[in-house]
CSV table of C-alpha atoms in Angstrom, one decimal:
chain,number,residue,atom,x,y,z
A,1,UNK,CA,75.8,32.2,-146.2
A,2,UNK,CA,74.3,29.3,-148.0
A,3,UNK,CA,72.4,30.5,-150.9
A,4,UNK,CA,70.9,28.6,-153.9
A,5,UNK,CA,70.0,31.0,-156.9
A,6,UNK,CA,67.4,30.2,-159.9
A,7,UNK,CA,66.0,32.1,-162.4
A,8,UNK,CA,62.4,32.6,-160.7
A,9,UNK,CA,61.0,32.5,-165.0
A,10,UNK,CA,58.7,31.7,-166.2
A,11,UNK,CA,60.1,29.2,-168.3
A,12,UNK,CA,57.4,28.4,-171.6
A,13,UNK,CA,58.2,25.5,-173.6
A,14,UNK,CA,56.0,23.7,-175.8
A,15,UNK,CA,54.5,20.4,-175.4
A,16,UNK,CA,56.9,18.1,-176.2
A,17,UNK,CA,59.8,19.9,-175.9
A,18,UNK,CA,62.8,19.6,-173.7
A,19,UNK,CA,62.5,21.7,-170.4
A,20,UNK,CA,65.7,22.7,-169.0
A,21,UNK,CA,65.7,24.6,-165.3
A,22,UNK,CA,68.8,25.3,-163.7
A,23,UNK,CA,70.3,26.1,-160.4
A,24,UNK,CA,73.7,27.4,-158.9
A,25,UNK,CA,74.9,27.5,-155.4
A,26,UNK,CA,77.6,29.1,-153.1
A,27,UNK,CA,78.5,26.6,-150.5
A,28,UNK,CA,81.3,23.8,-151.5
A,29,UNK,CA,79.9,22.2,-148.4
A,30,UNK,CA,76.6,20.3,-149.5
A,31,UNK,CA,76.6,17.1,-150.5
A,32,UNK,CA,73.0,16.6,-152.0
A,33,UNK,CA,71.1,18.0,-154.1
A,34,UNK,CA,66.8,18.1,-154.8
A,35,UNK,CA,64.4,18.7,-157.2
A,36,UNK,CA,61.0,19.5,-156.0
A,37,UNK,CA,58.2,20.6,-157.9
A,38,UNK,CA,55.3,22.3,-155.9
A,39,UNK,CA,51.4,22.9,-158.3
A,40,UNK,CA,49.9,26.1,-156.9
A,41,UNK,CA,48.1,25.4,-153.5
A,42,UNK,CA,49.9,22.4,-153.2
A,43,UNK,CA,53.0,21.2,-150.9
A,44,UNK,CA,56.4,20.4,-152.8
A,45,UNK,CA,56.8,16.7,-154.5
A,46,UNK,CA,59.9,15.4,-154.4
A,47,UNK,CA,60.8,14.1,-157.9
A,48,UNK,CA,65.0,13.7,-158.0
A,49,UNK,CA,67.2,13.6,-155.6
A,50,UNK,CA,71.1,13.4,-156.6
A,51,UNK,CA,74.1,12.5,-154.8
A,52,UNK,CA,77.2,12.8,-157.1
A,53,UNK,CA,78.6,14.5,-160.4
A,54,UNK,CA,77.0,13.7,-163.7
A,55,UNK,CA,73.4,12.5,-164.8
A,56,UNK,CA,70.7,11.0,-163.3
A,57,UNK,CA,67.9,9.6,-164.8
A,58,UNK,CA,64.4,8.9,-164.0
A,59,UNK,CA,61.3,8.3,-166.5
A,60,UNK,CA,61.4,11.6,-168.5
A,61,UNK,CA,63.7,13.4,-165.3
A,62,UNK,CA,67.3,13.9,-165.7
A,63,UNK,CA,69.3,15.6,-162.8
A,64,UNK,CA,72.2,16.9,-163.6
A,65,UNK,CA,75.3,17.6,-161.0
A,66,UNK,CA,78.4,19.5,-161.8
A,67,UNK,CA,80.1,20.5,-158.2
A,68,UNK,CA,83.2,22.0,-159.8
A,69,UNK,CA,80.8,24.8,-161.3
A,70,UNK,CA,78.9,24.3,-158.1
A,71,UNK,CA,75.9,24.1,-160.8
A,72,UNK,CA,72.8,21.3,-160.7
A,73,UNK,CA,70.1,21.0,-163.1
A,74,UNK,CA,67.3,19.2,-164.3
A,75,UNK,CA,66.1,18.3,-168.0
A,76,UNK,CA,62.2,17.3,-168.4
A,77,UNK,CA,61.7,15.7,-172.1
A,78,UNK,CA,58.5,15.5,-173.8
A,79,UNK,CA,57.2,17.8,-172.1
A,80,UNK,CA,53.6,18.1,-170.9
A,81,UNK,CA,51.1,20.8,-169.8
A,82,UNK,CA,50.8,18.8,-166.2
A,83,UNK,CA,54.4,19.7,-166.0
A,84,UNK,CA,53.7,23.2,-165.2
A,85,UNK,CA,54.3,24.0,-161.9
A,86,UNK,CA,57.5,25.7,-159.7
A,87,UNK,CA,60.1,23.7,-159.7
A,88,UNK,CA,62.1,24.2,-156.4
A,89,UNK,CA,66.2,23.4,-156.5
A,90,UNK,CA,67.2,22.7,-152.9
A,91,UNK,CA,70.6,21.5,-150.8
A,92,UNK,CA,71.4,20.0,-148.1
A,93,UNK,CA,73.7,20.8,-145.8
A,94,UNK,CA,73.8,17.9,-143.1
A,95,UNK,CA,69.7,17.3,-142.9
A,96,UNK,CA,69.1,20.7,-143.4
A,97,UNK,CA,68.0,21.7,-147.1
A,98,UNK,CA,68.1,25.5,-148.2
A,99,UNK,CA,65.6,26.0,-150.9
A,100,UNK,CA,66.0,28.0,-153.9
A,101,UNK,CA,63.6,30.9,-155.3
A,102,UNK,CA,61.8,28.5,-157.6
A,103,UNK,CA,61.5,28.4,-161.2
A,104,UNK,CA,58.1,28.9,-162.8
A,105,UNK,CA,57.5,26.8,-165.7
A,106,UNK,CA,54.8,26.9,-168.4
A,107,UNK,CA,54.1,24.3,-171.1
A,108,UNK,CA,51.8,25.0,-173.9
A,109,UNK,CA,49.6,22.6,-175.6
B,1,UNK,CA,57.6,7.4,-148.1
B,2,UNK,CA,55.0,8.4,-145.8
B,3,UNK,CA,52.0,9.3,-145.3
B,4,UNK,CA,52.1,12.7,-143.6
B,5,UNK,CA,48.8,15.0,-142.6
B,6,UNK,CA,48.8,18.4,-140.7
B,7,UNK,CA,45.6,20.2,-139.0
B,8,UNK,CA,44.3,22.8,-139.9
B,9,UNK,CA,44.4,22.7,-143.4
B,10,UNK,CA,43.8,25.9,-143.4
B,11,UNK,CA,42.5,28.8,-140.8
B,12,UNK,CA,41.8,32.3,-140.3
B,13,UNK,CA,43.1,34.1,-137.3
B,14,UNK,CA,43.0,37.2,-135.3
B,15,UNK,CA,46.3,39.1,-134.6
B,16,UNK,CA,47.3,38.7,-130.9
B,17,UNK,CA,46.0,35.2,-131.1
B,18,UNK,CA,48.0,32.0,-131.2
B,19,UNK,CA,47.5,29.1,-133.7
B,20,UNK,CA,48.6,25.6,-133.3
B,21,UNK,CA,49.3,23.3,-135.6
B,22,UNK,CA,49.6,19.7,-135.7
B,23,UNK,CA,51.8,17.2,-137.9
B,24,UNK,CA,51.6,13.4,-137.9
B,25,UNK,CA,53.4,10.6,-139.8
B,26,UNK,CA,52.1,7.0,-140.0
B,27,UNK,CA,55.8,5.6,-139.1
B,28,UNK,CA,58.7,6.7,-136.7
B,29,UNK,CA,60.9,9.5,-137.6
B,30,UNK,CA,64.1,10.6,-136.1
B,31,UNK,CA,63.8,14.3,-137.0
B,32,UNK,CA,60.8,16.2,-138.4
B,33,UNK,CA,61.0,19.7,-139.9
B,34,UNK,CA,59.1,23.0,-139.7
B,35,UNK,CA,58.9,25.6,-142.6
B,36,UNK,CA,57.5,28.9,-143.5
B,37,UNK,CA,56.5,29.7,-147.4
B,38,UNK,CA,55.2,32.9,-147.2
B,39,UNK,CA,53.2,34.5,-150.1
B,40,UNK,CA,55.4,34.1,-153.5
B,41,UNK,CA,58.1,33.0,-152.1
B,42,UNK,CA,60.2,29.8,-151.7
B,43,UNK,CA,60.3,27.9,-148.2
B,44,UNK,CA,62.5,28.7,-145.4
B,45,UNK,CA,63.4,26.3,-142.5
B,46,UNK,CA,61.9,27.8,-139.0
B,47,UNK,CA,63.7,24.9,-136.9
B,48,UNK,CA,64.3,20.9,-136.5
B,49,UNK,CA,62.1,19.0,-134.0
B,50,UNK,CA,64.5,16.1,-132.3
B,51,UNK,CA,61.8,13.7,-130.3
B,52,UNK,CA,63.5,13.8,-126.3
B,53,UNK,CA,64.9,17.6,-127.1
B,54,UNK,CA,64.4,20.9,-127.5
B,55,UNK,CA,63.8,22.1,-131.1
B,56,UNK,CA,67.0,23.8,-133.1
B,57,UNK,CA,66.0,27.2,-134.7
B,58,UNK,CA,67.2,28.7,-137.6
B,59,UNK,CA,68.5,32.2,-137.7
B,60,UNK,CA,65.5,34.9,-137.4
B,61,UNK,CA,63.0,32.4,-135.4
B,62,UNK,CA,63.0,32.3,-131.8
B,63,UNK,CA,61.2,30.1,-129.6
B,64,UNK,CA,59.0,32.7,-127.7
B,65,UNK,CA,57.6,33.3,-131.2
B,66,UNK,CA,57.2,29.8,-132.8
B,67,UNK,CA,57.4,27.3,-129.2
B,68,UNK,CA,57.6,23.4,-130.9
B,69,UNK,CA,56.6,20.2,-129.1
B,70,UNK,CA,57.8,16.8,-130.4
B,71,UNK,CA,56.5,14.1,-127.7
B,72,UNK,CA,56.7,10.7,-129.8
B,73,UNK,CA,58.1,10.0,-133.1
B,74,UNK,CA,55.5,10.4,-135.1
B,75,UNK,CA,54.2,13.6,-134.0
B,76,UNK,CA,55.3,17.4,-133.7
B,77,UNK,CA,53.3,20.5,-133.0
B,78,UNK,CA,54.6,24.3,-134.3
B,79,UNK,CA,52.4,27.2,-132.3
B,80,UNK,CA,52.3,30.7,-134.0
B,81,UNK,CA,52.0,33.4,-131.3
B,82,UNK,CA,51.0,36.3,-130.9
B,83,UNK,CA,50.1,36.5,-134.7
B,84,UNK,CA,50.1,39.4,-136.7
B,85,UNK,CA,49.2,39.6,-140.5
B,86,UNK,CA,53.2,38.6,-141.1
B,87,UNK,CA,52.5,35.5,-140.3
B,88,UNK,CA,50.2,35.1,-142.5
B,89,UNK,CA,51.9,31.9,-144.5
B,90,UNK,CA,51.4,28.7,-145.3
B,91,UNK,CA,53.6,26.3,-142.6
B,92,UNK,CA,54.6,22.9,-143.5
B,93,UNK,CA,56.3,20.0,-142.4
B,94,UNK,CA,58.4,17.2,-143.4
B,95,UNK,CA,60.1,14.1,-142.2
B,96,UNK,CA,62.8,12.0,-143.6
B,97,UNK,CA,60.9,8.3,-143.4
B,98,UNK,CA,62.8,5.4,-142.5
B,99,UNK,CA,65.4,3.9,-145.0
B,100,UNK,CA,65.0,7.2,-147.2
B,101,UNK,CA,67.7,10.2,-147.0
B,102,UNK,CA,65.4,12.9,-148.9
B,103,UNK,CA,62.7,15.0,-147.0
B,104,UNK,CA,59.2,14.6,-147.7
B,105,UNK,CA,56.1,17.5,-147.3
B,106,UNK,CA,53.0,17.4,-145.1
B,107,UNK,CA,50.0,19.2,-147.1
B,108,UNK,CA,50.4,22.4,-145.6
B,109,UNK,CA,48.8,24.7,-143.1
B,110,UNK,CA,47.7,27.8,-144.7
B,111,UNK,CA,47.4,30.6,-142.3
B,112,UNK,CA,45.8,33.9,-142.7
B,113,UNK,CA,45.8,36.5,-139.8
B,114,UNK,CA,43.5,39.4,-140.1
């Protein structure tokens, strides 16, 4: 059974701040690794994608990959109140993805 | 990416009654993707659309229920049939675009059956 967990939140940081969200999951088997982040009403964004261990960064998005803790997450600095949204932790497993719970995040101006 | 639309946006159905739904991409795609997100929860794959093949369902969805077309490469229909207010969920696509290796989402089709 492939599973992905995260903590479904929310997750309230103030603007500015450093948003940490995390994910774990059970299958050695996938590969790849996605960060999506979906507004209420709206279809999922894509915003990081990441392929092997360690950090990757993009504008104020950091993905993180650890696959001996089977463990990803993903770091959002100076946070902003446009940043709330779910943020959904997926993996693939050939070019299927398994999506996570989601993580509910709030930032507070 | 792409540029990827659905119709309906949105609908309001009767149980008993079958919905289609339409997804279209502006450039050729090897394999498009169907998925559930029902009410507060996270999205679940219903099946792959290969263009030349029968769709591949996931666990729990069966073709009777949720029949696919795929007919070119830039287009795939999902039906909902014989609705009942389960279904009620929004349904979405995605495609992995040319050159790319990460999926990308259609707007949605948010269904409500009453």
């Amino acid at each position: 059974q492939k599973e992905v967990e995260q903590n479904s939140g929310p997750l309230s940081v103030p603007e500015g701040a450093i948003a940490s969200l995390n994910c774990t999951y059970s299958d050695r088997g996938s590969q790849s690794f996605f960060w999506y982040r979906q507004y209420s009403g709206k279809s999922p964004e894509l915003i990081m994608s990441i392929y092997s261990n360690g950090d990757k960064e993009d504008g104020r998005f950091t993905a993180q990959l650890n696959k001996a803790s089977q463990y990803v997450s993903l770091l959002i600095r100076d946070s902003q109140p446009s940043d709330s949204a779910t943020y959904l932790c997926a993996g693939g497993y050939g070019n299927k993805l398994v999506f996570g719970a989601g993580t509910i995040l709030r930032v507070k101006s | 990416s792409a540029v990827i639309s659905q119709k309906p946006s949105r609908d309001i159905c009767q149980r008993g009654t079958s919905l289609t739904i339409q997804c279209q991409v502006d450039s050729q795609v090897t394999m498009m993707f169907w998925y559930r997100q029902q009410p507060g929860q996270s999205l679940t794959l219903i099946a792959t659309a290969n263009q030349g093949s029968e769709a591949t369902y996931e666990s729990g969805f069966v073709i009777d229920k949720f029949p696919i077309s795929r007919p070119n490469l830039t287009f795939s229909t999902l039906t909902v049939s014989n609705m009942s207010p389960e279904d009620s969920s929004i349904y979405l696509c995605s495609v992995v675009p040319p050159g790319f290796y990460e999926q990308y989402f259609g707007p949605g089709t948010r269904l409500t059956v009453t």
